[in-house]
C-alpha atoms as a PDB file:
ATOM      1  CA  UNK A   1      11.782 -41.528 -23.317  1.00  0.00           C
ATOM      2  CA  UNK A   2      11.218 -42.601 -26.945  1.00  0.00           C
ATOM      3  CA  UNK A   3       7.356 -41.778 -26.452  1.00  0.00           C
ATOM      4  CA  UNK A   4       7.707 -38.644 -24.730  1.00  0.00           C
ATOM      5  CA  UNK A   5      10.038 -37.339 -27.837  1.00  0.00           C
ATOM      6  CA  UNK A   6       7.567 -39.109 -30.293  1.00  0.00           C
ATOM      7  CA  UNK A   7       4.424 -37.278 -28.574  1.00  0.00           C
ATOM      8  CA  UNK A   8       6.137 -33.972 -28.448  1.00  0.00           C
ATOM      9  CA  UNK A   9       7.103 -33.955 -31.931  1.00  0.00           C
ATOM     10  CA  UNK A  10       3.530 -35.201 -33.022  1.00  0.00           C
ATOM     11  CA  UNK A  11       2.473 -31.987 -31.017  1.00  0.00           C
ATOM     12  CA  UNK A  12       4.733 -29.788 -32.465  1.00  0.00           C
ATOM     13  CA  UNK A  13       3.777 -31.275 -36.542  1.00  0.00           C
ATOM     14  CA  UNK A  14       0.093 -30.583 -35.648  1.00  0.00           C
ATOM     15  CA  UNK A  15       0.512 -26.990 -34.284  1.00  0.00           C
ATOM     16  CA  UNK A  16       2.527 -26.387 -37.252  1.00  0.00           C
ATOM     17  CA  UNK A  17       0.837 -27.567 -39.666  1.00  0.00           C
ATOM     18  CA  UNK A  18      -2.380 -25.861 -37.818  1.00  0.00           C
ATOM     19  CA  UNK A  19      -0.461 -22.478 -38.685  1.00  0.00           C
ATOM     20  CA  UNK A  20       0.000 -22.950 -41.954  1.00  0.00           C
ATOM     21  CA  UNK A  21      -3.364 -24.193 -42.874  1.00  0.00           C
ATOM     22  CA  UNK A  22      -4.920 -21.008 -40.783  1.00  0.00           C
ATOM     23  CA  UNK A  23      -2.551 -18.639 -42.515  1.00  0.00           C
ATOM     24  CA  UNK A  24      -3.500 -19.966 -46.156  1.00  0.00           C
ATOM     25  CA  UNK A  25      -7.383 -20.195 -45.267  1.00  0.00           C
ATOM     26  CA  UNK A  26      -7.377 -16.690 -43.526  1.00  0.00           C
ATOM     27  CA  UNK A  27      -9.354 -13.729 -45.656  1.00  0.00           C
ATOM     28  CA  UNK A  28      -7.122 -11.098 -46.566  1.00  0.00           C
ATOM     29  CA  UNK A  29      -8.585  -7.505 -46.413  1.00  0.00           C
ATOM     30  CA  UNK A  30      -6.727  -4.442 -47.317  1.00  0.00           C
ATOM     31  CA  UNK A  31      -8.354  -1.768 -44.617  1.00  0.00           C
ATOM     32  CA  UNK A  32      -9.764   1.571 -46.309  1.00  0.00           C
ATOM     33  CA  UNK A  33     -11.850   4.567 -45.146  1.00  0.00           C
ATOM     34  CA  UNK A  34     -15.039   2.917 -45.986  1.00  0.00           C
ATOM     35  CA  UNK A  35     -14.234  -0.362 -44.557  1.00  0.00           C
ATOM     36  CA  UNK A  36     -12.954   1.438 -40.713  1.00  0.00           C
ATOM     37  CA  UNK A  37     -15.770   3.881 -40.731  1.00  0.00           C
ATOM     38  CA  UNK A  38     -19.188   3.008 -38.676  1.00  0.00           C
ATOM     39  CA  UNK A  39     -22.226   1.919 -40.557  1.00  0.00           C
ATOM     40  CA  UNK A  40     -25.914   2.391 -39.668  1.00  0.00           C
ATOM     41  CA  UNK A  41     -27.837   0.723 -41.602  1.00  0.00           C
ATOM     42  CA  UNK A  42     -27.032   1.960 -45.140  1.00  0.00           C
ATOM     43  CA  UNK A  43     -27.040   5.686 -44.065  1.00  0.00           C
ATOM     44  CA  UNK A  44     -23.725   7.765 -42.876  1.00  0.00           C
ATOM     45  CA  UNK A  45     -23.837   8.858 -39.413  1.00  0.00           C
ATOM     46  CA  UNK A  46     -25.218  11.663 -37.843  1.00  0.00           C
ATOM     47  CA  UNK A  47     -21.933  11.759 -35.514  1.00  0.00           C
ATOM     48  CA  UNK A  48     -19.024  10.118 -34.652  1.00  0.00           C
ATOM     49  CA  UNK A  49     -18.879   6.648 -33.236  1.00  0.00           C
ATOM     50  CA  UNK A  50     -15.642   6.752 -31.978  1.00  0.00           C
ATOM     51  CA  UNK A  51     -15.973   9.454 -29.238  1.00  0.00           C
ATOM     52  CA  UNK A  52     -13.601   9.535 -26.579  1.00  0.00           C
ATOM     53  CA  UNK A  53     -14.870   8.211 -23.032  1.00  0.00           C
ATOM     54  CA  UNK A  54     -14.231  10.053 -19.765  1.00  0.00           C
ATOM     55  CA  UNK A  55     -10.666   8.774 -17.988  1.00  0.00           C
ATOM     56  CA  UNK A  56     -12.529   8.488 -14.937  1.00  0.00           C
ATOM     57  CA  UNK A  57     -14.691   5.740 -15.496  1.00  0.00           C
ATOM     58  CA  UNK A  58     -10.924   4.015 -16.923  1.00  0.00           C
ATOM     59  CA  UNK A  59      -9.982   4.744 -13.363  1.00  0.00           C
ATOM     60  CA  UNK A  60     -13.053   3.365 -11.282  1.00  0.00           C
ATOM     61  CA  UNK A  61     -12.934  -0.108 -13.486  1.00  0.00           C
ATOM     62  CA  UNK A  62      -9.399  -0.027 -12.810  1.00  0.00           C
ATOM     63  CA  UNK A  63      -9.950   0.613  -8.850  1.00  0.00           C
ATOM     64  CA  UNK A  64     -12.660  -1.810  -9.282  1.00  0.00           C
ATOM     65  CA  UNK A  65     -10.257  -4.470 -10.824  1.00  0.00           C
ATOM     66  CA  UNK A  66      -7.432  -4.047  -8.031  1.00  0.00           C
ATOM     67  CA  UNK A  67      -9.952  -4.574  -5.096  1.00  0.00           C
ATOM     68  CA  UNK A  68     -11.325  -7.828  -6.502  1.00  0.00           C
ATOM     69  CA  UNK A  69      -8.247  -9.108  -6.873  1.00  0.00           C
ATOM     70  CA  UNK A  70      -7.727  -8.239  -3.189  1.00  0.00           C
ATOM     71  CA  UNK A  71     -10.346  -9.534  -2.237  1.00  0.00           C
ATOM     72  CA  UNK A  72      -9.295 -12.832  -3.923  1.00  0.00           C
ATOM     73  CA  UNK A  73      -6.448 -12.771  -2.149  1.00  0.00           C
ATOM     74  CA  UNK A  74      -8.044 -12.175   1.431  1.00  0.00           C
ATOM     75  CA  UNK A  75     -10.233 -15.007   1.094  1.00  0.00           C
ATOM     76  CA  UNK A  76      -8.023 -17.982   1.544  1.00  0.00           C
ATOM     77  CA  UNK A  77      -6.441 -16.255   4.949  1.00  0.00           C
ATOM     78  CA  UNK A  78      -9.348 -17.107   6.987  1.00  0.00           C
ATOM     79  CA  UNK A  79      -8.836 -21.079   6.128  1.00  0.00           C
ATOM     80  CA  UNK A  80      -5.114 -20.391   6.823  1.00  0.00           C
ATOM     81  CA  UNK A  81      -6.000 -18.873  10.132  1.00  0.00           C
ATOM     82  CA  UNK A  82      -6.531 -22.508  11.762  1.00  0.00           C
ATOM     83  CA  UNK A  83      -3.175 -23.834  10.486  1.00  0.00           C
ATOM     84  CA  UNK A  84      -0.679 -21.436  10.956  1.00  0.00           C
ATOM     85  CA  UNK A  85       0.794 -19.216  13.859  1.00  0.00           C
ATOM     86  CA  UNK A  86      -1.508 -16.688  15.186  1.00  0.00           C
ATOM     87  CA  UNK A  87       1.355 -14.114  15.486  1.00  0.00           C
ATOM     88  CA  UNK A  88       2.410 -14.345  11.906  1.00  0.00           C
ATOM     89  CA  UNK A  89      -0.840 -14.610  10.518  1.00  0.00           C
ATOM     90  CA  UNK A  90      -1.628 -11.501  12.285  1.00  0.00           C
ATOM     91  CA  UNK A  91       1.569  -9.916  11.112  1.00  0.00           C
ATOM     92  CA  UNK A  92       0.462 -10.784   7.223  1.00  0.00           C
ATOM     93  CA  UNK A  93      -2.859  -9.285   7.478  1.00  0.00           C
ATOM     94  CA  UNK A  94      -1.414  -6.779   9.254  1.00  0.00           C
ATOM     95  CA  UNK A  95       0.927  -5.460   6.888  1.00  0.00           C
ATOM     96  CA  UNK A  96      -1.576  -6.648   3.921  1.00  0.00           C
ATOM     97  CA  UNK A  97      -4.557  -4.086   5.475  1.00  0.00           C
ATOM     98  CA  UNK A  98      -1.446  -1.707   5.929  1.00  0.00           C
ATOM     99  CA  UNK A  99      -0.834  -1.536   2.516  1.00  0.00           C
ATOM    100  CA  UNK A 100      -4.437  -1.209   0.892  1.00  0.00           C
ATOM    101  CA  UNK A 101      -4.790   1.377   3.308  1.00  0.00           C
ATOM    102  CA  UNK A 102      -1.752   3.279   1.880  1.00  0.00           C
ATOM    103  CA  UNK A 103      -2.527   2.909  -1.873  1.00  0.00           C
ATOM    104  CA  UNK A 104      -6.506   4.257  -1.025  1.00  0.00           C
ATOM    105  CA  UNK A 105      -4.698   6.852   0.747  1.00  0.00           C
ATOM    106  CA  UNK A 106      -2.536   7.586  -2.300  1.00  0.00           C
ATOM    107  CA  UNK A 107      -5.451   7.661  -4.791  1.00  0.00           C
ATOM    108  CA  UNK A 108      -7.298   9.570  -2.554  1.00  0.00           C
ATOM    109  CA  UNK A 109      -4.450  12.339  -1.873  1.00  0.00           C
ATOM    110  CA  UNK A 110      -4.140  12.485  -6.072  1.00  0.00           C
ATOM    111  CA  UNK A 111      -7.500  12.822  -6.472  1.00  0.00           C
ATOM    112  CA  UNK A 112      -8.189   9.821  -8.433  1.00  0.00           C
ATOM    113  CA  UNK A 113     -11.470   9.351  -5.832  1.00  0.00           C
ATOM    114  CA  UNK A 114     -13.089  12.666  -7.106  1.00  0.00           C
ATOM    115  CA  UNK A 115     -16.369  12.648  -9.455  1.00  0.00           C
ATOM    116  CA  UNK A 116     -16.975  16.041  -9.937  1.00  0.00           C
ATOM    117  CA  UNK A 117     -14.099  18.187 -11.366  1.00  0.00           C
END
């Protein structure tokens, strides 16, 4: 017991001390027009670099994002498939499909799906 408390107070000392060290090291910069404003080799620039992007491409990386991480989760159900009870395994996927099927519905009916405007 002694050597767990010794160990996590050793671990707490050197994060500390970690903190303070990167707080006192750390460059301090006071943030100004000239400092936040896009540079181009030595010349101002012709136009903005902070133009806003179009929401739908948001939206597709977004869509893109929530179907990998289905996919993810589909994956290990075909190992399960072997080990568990075909009626309930059915039922999962069932009601899993069920449900992606319902969102792309959703996003579809909102119009989330649509390029052209």
């Amino acid at each position: 017991m002694s050597t767990m408390l010794i160990t996590l107070m050793a671990a707490i000392m050197i994060s500390m001390i970690l903190m303070v060290v990167c707080y006192t090291i750390s460059k301090k910069s006071m943030m100004d027009r000239e400092k936040s404003s896009p540079f181009e080799c030595g010349f101002d620039p012709k136009s903005s670099a902070r133009m806003p992007f179009s929401i739908q491409f948001f939206l597709i990386a977004v869509l893109f994002l929530i179907f990998d991480i289905e996919i993810v989760i589909i994956m290990p159900v075909a190992v399960t498939m072997k080990t568990s009870v075909i009626t309930n395994w059915f039922f999962t996927i069932t009601m899993f499909t069920m449900i992606l099927i319902g969102g792309l519905m959703h996003e579809w009916k909102n119009g989330v799906l649509e390029w052209a405007n």
